[in-house]
Coordinates of C-alpha atoms and ligand atoms in Angstrom, one line a residue:
X1281 CA 0.0 0.2 -0.1
X1282 CA 0.7 3.8 -0.4
X1283 CA -0.4 6.7 0.6
X1284 CA -0.2 10.2 -1.2
X1285 CA -1.0 12.8 1.2
X1286 CA -2.1 16.7 0.5
X1287 CA -2.6 16.2 -3.0
X1288 CA -4.9 18.8 -4.6
X1289 CA -7.3 17.0 -6.8
X1290 CA -10.2 17.9 -9.5
X1291 CA -13.4 17.6 -8.0
X1292 CA -17.1 19.0 -8.9
X1293 CA -14.9 21.5 -11.0
X1294 CA -12.8 22.6 -8.0
X1295 CA -9.4 22.0 -6.7
X1296 CA -9.4 20.1 -3.2
X1297 CA -7.3 18.7 -1.0
X1298 CA -7.1 14.8 -0.6
X1299 CA -5.3 11.8 0.7
X1300 CA -5.1 9.0 -1.8
X1301 CA -4.3 5.5 -0.8
X1302 CA -2.9 3.1 -3.4
X1303 CA -2.9 -0.9 -3.2
X1304 CA -2.2 -3.2 -5.8
X1305 CA -2.2 -0.9 -8.9
X1306 CA -5.7 0.7 -7.9
X1307 CA -6.6 3.7 -6.1
X1308 CA -8.6 2.1 -3.1
X1309 CA -9.7 5.3 -1.2
X1310 CA -9.9 9.3 -1.4
X1311 CA -10.7 11.1 1.7
X1312 CA -9.6 14.1 3.5
X1313 CA -7.5 12.4 5.9
X1314 CA -6.1 8.8 5.8
X1315 CA -3.5 7.6 8.0
X1316 CA -1.2 4.9 7.2
X1317 CA 2.4 3.8 8.7
X1318 CA 5.1 3.2 6.3
X1319 CA 4.8 4.2 2.8
X1320 CA 3.8 7.7 2.7
X1321 CA 4.1 10.1 0.0
X1322 CA 3.8 13.8 0.8
X1323 CA 2.4 15.7 -2.1
X1324 CA 2.4 19.1 -0.3
X1325 CA -0.4 20.4 -1.9
X1326 CA 0.7 19.9 -5.6
X1327 CA -1.8 19.0 -8.4
X1328 CA -2.6 15.2 -8.8
X1329 CA -4.0 14.2 -11.8
X1330 CA -5.2 10.9 -13.7
X1331 CA -1.9 10.3 -16.0
X1332 CA -1.8 12.3 -18.9
X1333 CA -2.4 10.5 -22.3
X1334 CA -1.1 11.0 -25.8
X1335 CA -2.4 9.5 -28.8
X1336 CA 0.6 10.6 -30.8
X1337 CA 3.9 9.7 -30.3
X1338 CA 7.1 8.3 -32.3
X1339 CA 9.4 6.1 -29.9
X1340 CA 11.5 5.2 -33.1
X1341 CA 12.2 1.7 -32.0
X1342 CA 12.9 -0.6 -34.1
X1343 CA 14.9 0.8 -36.7
X1344 CA 16.0 4.3 -35.5
X1345 CA 17.3 3.7 -31.9
X1346 CA 19.6 6.8 -32.4
X1347 CA 16.7 9.1 -32.4
X1348 CA 14.8 7.6 -29.5
X1349 CA 14.1 3.8 -27.8
X1350 CA 11.2 2.6 -26.2
X1351 CA 13.0 2.7 -23.2
X1352 CA 14.1 6.3 -23.5
X1353 CA 10.6 7.7 -25.0
X1354 CA 8.9 6.1 -22.3
X1355 CA 11.2 7.5 -19.6
X1356 CA 10.8 11.0 -21.2
X1357 CA 6.7 10.3 -21.4
X1358 CA 6.9 9.5 -17.7
X1359 CA 9.2 12.6 -16.9
X1360 CA 6.2 14.7 -18.4
X1361 CA 3.5 13.4 -16.5
X1362 CA 2.2 11.0 -19.3
X1363 CA 1.1 7.2 -18.3
X1364 CA -0.6 5.7 -21.4
X1365 CA 0.8 6.8 -24.9
X1366 CA -0.1 5.1 -28.6
X1367 CA 3.2 5.0 -30.8
X1368 CA 3.0 5.4 -34.7
X1369 CA 4.3 2.8 -36.5
X1370 CA 6.9 4.6 -39.1
X1371 CA 9.2 2.1 -37.6
X1372 CA 11.8 -0.4 -39.4
X1373 CA 10.3 -3.0 -39.8
X1374 CA 6.5 -1.4 -40.1
X1375 CA 4.2 -3.2 -37.8
X1376 CA 1.9 -3.9 -40.6
X1377 CA 1.1 -7.5 -40.2
X1378 CA -0.4 -9.0 -37.0
X1379 CA 2.8 -11.0 -36.6
X1380 CA 4.9 -8.0 -36.7
X1381 CA 2.4 -6.0 -34.5
X1382 CA 2.9 -8.9 -32.0
X1383 CA 6.6 -8.4 -31.9
X1384 CA 6.3 -4.8 -31.6
X1385 CA 3.5 -5.1 -28.5
X1386 CA 6.1 -7.4 -26.8
X1387 CA 8.7 -4.7 -27.2
X1388 CA 6.7 -2.0 -25.7
X1389 CA 5.7 -4.2 -23.0
X1390 CA 9.3 -5.0 -22.1
X1391 CA 11.1 -1.7 -22.6
X1392 CA 8.1 0.7 -21.6
X1393 CA 8.1 2.1 -18.2
X1394 CA 4.6 3.5 -18.8
X1395 CA 1.8 2.1 -20.8
X1396 CA 2.9 2.0 -24.6
X1397 CA -0.1 1.2 -26.9
X1398 CA 0.7 0.3 -30.6
X1399 CA -0.8 1.8 -33.8
X1400 CA -0.8 -0.7 -36.8
X1401 CA 0.1 0.4 -40.2
X1402 CA -3.1 1.2 -42.8
X1403 CA -1.1 0.1 -45.7
X1404 CA 2.1 -2.3 -45.9
X1405 CA 5.1 -0.1 -45.5
X1406 CA 2.9 2.7 -45.0
X1407 CA 3.1 4.0 -48.4
X1408 CA 1.6 1.2 -50.7
X1409 CA -1.6 1.9 -52.2
X1410 CA -2.7 -1.8 -50.7
X1411 CA -4.3 -1.8 -47.1
X1412 CA -2.9 -4.2 -44.6
X1413 CA -4.5 -7.2 -42.5
X1414 CA -6.0 -4.5 -39.9
X1415 CA -8.6 -7.0 -38.9
X1416 CA -6.0 -9.5 -37.9
X1417 CA -3.9 -6.8 -36.4
X1418 CA -6.7 -5.2 -34.0
X1419 CA -7.0 -9.0 -32.7
X1420 CA -3.7 -9.3 -31.4
X1421 CA -3.9 -5.7 -29.7
X1422 CA -3.6 -2.9 -32.2
X1423 CA -5.6 0.0 -30.8
X1424 CA -5.8 2.1 -33.6
X1425 CA -4.5 2.4 -37.0
X1426 CA -2.2 5.1 -39.2
X1427 CA 0.0 5.8 -42.0
X1428 CA 1.3 8.9 -39.7
X1429 CA 4.2 10.6 -41.5
X1430 CA 2.8 10.1 -45.0
X1431 CA -1.0 10.8 -46.1
X1432 CA -2.9 8.1 -47.9
X1433 CA -2.7 9.6 -51.5
X1434 CA -5.6 7.9 -53.1
X1435 CA -9.2 7.7 -52.2
X1436 CA -9.6 4.1 -52.6
X1437 CA -6.7 3.0 -50.5
X1438 CA -8.4 5.3 -47.5
X1439 CA -11.9 4.2 -48.4
X1440 CA -10.8 0.3 -48.3
X1441 CA -8.6 1.2 -45.0
X1442 CA -11.8 2.8 -43.6
X1443 CA -13.9 -0.1 -44.2
X1444 CA -11.5 -2.3 -42.2
X1445 CA -10.9 0.0 -39.5
X1446 CA -14.9 0.0 -39.2
X1447 CA -14.9 -3.8 -39.1
X1448 CA -12.2 -3.7 -36.4
X1449 CA -13.9 -1.2 -34.5
X1450 CA -10.9 0.8 -34.3
X1451 CA -10.0 4.3 -34.7
X1452 CA -8.1 5.4 -38.2
X1453 CA -5.9 8.4 -37.5
X1454 CA -4.9 10.2 -40.8
X1455 CA -1.8 12.3 -41.3
X1456 CA -3.3 14.7 -43.7
X1457 CA -0.8 15.6 -46.7
X1458 CA -1.7 15.6 -50.4
X1459 CA 1.7 15.1 -51.9
X1460 CA 0.6 17.0 -55.1
X1461 CA 0.2 20.0 -53.1
X1462 CA 3.4 19.6 -51.3
X1463 CA 5.9 21.1 -53.9
X1464 CA 8.8 19.9 -51.7
X1465 CA 7.9 22.8 -49.2
X1466 CA 9.3 23.0 -45.4
X1467 CA 7.6 25.5 -43.6
X1468 CA 4.1 27.4 -44.0
X1469 CA 3.4 28.8 -47.7
X1470 CA 3.2 32.7 -47.2
X1471 CA 5.1 35.9 -46.0
X1472 CA 7.4 34.1 -43.9
X1473 CA 8.3 31.5 -46.0
X1474 CA 9.0 34.2 -48.8
X1475 CA 11.0 36.3 -46.2
X1476 CA 13.3 33.4 -45.6
X1477 CA 13.7 32.1 -49.0
X1478 CA 12.1 28.8 -48.0
X1479 CA 9.6 26.7 -49.9
X1480 CA 6.2 26.7 -48.8
X1481 CA 3.3 24.1 -47.9
X1482 CA -0.1 25.3 -48.4
X1483 CA -3.0 24.7 -45.9
X1484 CA -4.4 23.0 -48.8
X1485 CA -2.5 19.9 -48.6
X1486 CA -3.9 19.3 -45.3
X1487 CA -7.6 20.4 -45.9
X1488 CA -8.3 19.2 -49.2
X1489 CA -7.4 15.7 -48.2
X1490 CA -9.5 16.3 -45.1
X1491 CA -12.6 17.1 -47.2
X1492 CA -12.2 13.9 -49.2
X1493 CA -11.7 11.8 -46.0
X1494 CA -14.8 13.1 -44.2
X1495 CA -16.8 12.4 -47.1
X1496 CA -15.4 8.8 -47.1
X1497 CA -15.9 8.6 -43.3
X1498 CA -19.7 9.4 -43.3
X1499 CA -19.7 6.6 -45.8
X1500 CA -18.4 4.1 -44.1
X1501 CA -19.0 5.0 -40.6
X1502 CA -15.7 4.4 -39.2
X1503 CA -14.1 6.3 -36.3
X1504 CA -11.8 8.8 -38.0
X1505 CA -9.4 11.1 -36.1
X1506 CA -7.6 13.9 -37.5
X1507 CA -3.9 13.8 -36.4
X1508 CA -2.5 17.6 -35.7
X1509 CA -4.7 19.5 -37.0
X1510 CA -3.4 22.7 -38.4
X1511 CA -5.2 24.9 -40.3
X1512 CA -8.5 27.2 -39.8
X1513 CA -10.2 25.6 -42.9
X1514 CA -9.6 22.1 -41.3
X1515 CA -11.0 23.2 -38.5
X1516 CA -14.4 24.6 -39.9
X1517 CA -14.4 21.2 -41.8
X1518 CA -14.4 19.0 -38.8
X1519 CA -17.1 21.4 -37.0
X1520 CA -19.4 20.9 -39.9
X1521 CA -18.7 16.9 -40.4
X1522 CA -19.8 16.7 -36.5
X1523 CA -22.9 18.8 -37.1
X1524 CA -23.6 16.3 -39.9
X1525 CA -22.9 13.3 -37.6
X1526 CA -19.8 12.3 -38.8
X1527 CA -17.7 10.1 -36.4
X1528 CA -14.7 12.6 -36.3
X1529 CA -12.4 13.4 -33.5
X1530 CA -9.5 15.6 -33.8
X1531 CA -6.2 16.2 -31.9
X1532 CA -4.0 19.5 -32.1
X1533 CA -0.3 19.5 -31.3
X1534 CA 0.9 22.2 -27.8
X1535 CA 3.5 23.7 -30.9
X1536 CA 0.5 24.7 -33.3
X1537 CA -1.5 26.1 -30.4
X1538 CA 1.5 28.4 -29.0
X1539 CA 3.5 29.1 -32.4
X1540 CA 3.0 30.7 -35.7
X1541 CA 5.1 30.7 -38.7
X1542 CA 5.8 34.5 -37.8
X1543 CA 8.2 33.1 -34.7
X1544 CA 10.4 31.6 -37.0
X1545 CA 13.2 34.6 -37.5
X1546 CA 15.9 32.4 -39.1
X1547 CA 16.6 29.5 -40.8
X1548 CA 16.4 27.7 -37.5
X1549 CA 15.1 23.6 -38.2
X1550 CA 14.0 23.5 -34.2
X1551 CA 10.8 25.0 -35.6
X1552 CA 10.5 22.6 -38.7
X1553 CA 7.6 20.0 -38.3
X1554 CA 5.0 18.5 -40.5
X1555 CA 2.2 19.9 -40.6
X1556 CA 4.2 23.3 -40.3
X1557 CA 3.8 26.1 -38.0
X1558 CA 0.9 28.1 -39.8
X1559 CA -0.6 31.8 -39.5
X1560 CA -1.7 33.4 -36.5
X1561 CA -5.3 33.1 -38.2
X1562 CA -5.0 29.5 -37.7
X1563 CA -3.3 29.3 -34.2
X1564 CA -6.5 31.2 -33.4
X1565 CA -8.8 28.9 -35.0
X1566 CA -7.0 26.0 -33.3
X1567 CA -7.6 27.5 -29.9
X1568 CA -11.3 28.3 -30.5
X1569 CA -11.8 24.7 -31.9
X1570 CA -9.9 23.0 -28.9
X1571 CA -12.3 25.3 -26.3
X1572 CA -15.6 24.5 -28.3
X1573 CA -14.6 21.0 -28.4
X1574 CA -14.4 20.9 -32.5
X1575 CA -10.8 20.0 -31.5
X1576 CA -11.4 16.7 -28.8
X1577 CA -7.7 16.7 -27.4
X1578 CA -4.1 17.4 -27.4
X1579 CA -1.4 15.2 -28.6
X1580 CA 2.2 15.9 -28.7
X1581 CA 3.4 14.1 -32.2
X1582 CA 6.6 13.8 -30.0
X1583 CA 9.2 13.2 -32.9
X1584 CA 12.6 13.1 -31.7
X1585 CA 15.9 13.4 -34.1
X1586 CA 19.6 13.3 -33.7
X1587 CA 21.2 16.7 -32.8
X1588 CA 23.0 16.9 -35.8
X1589 CA 20.3 15.8 -38.2
X1590 CA 18.3 19.1 -36.6
X1591 CA 21.3 21.4 -36.7
X1592 CA 20.8 21.5 -40.4
X1593 CA 19.0 24.2 -42.5
X1594 CA 15.1 23.9 -42.7
X1595 CA 15.7 22.6 -46.6
X1596 CA 17.5 19.5 -45.4
X1597 CA 16.8 18.8 -42.0
X1598 CA 14.0 16.0 -40.7
X1599 CA 10.5 17.2 -39.9
X1600 CA 9.3 17.1 -36.3
X1601 CA 10.2 18.2 -32.7
X1602 CA 10.2 16.6 -29.3
X1603 CA 7.1 17.6 -26.8
X1604 CA 6.1 14.7 -24.5
X1605 CA 8.5 16.6 -21.7
X1606 CA 6.9 19.8 -21.9
X1607 CA 3.6 19.7 -23.3
X1608 CA 1.4 20.0 -19.9
X1609 CA 3.9 22.6 -18.5
X1610 CA 3.5 24.7 -21.9
X1611 CA 0.0 24.6 -21.9
X1612 CA -0.5 25.0 -18.3
X1613 CA 1.2 28.2 -18.3
X1614 CA -0.1 29.7 -21.7
X1615 CA -3.6 28.6 -21.5
X1616 CA -4.5 28.1 -18.0
X1617 CA -2.5 30.5 -16.3
X1618 CA -3.3 32.9 -18.8
X1619 CA -7.1 32.8 -18.6
X1620 CA -7.7 31.0 -21.7
X1621 CA -8.8 27.8 -20.6
X1622 CA -9.5 26.2 -17.3
X1623 CA -7.5 23.5 -15.5
X1624 CA -10.2 21.4 -15.7
X1625 CA -10.8 21.5 -19.7
X1626 CA -6.9 21.1 -20.0
X1627 CA -7.2 17.8 -18.2
X1628 CA -10.1 16.9 -20.1
X1629 CA -8.2 17.4 -23.3
X1630 CA -5.3 15.5 -22.0
X1631 CA -6.9 12.6 -20.2
X1632 CA -10.6 12.1 -20.5
X1633 CA -11.3 12.8 -23.9
X1634 CA -8.0 10.4 -25.4
X1635 CA -9.3 7.8 -23.2
X1636 CA -12.7 8.1 -24.0
X1637 CA -12.5 8.1 -28.2
X1638 CA -9.7 5.4 -28.1
X1639 CA -11.3 3.3 -25.7
X1640 CA -8.1 2.8 -23.8
X1641 CA -8.0 1.1 -20.3
X1642 CA -6.6 4.3 -18.5
X1643 CA -8.1 6.1 -15.7
X1644 CA -9.7 9.5 -16.3
X1645 CA -10.3 10.6 -12.7
X1646 CA -8.9 10.2 -9.1
X1647 CA -11.3 8.2 -7.1
X1648 CA -11.5 4.7 -5.8
X1649 CA -11.9 1.9 -7.8
X1650 CA -9.6 3.9 -10.9
X1651 CA -6.1 2.6 -11.9
X1652 CA -3.3 4.2 -9.9
X1653 CA -1.8 5.8 -13.0
X1654 CA -1.2 9.2 -11.7
X1655 CA 0.9 12.1 -12.3
X1656 CA 1.6 14.9 -9.8
X1657 CA 2.8 18.6 -10.9
X1658 CA 4.0 21.8 -9.2
X1659 CA 1.7 24.8 -10.3
X1660 CA 3.5 27.3 -8.0
X1661 CA 6.9 27.5 -9.1
X1662 CA 8.0 28.3 -12.3
X1663 CA 11.3 26.5 -14.3
X1664 CA 13.2 27.3 -17.3
X1665 CA 13.0 24.3 -20.0
X1666 CA 16.4 22.9 -20.4
X1667 CA 17.5 20.1 -22.5
X1668 CA 19.6 18.9 -20.1
X1669 CA 16.4 17.9 -17.8
X1670 CA 15.0 16.0 -21.0
X1671 CA 15.0 11.8 -20.6
X1672 CA 14.3 11.8 -24.5
X1673 CA 17.3 11.3 -26.4
X1674 CA 15.9 14.0 -28.7
X1675 CA 16.7 17.6 -27.7
X1676 CA 15.3 19.1 -30.6
X1677 CA 12.4 21.6 -29.3
X1678 CA 11.7 25.2 -30.1
X1679 CA 10.7 25.8 -26.7
X1680 CA 14.0 25.5 -25.0
X1681 CA 14.6 28.2 -22.6
X1682 CA 11.1 29.2 -22.3
X1683 CA 9.8 29.7 -18.5
X1684 CA 7.0 27.4 -17.4
X1685 CA 4.9 26.5 -14.5
X1686 CA 3.8 22.5 -13.7
X1687 CA 7.1 20.6 -13.3
X1688 CA 6.5 17.1 -13.0
X1689 CA 7.1 16.1 -9.6
X1690 CA 6.1 12.4 -9.7
X1691 CA 4.3 9.9 -12.2
X1692 CA 3.0 6.4 -11.0
X1693 CA 2.1 3.5 -13.2
X1694 CA 0.3 0.8 -11.8
X1695 CA 0.7 2.2 -8.1
X1696 CA 4.5 2.4 -8.6
X1697 CA 6.8 5.4 -9.0
X1698 CA 8.5 5.6 -12.7
X1699 CA 9.6 9.2 -12.7
X1700 CA 10.3 11.4 -9.9
Ligands
ZN3268 ZN1 1.9 13.3 -38.8

């Protein structure tokens, strides 16, 4: 048994101080005063939440272990307050058959210090115009499907994939990018791209494929999930589709909520990701969509890379930034403390919505009977984001040096502390 004393928890839209008693991976009691001799952790008034959940991470193993491993990625996740993540399948080998997916799940279990769930690939090798054995993969444990990193280029492949995902009763998460509209772009198309002399990616590459997919999703009844939504038009399309009864959910990344292309002042690839940072109007639309529920959840798209890879220019560096160790902290500081949203709404978007939408076996609140996957955050003191504090192998973040609140004090998985 372990007792967490003096934790602030969310209850009936308020923060209240409670003691939380854990036994055998489960919360067994939450009360104003519990006494226990022995294993007592004094939370000293810090904020205790059900562990954060991220439906979009890249842990790079196998195939790209120099960028991240399941061990380093899951330690980074725990350091950010996450207890359940879903890992993308752009690995080598790609988990695109039931056998490979089973192997990947075994690796995730063996090396993960948190719960690492796995996406299966929609297409063999993520790029073909065929679809994988998605029903077979779901029967061995795929929680969802995606070709993330690449858009599904043909409508027919997407239609077949959606039909299989619907039959498997699993979400299909789409990285939206029509390659015929990409034009080798590396940054959002517009004034900033022109100023820096870099080729641009228009928002149309995302939103035109989204429009196609929403029509197909309606026809198939699949649970269709929009990965890293980034444009005003995309938000409007999702809003319209939801009103039409399409089973669609959407995620937005912390960087698209907090940065826009005008924050890129020079050729610095720490700001290079896909989709790119968009304009101010897009950023405001994303915040509005997150507030009104059009966008269901926050996902980090944690994408670690080697230091020398990201030291290259915008034109040659790989897309992607890390995010799992800084997301709650950045959003708590810049959305909650600044008054844009409540802490309760942030937790809804970072815990409750992903658990419910992806039907994950993870807790959504602090109460007796829930699994003891927990995270404790210091909301009172600020600190500076520094790569030396990262557990991730990836140090590629545009947020280095930012002053934030919400440092993770401790993270519990199955009732045991995995980060402190
Ligand atoms: Zn993606």
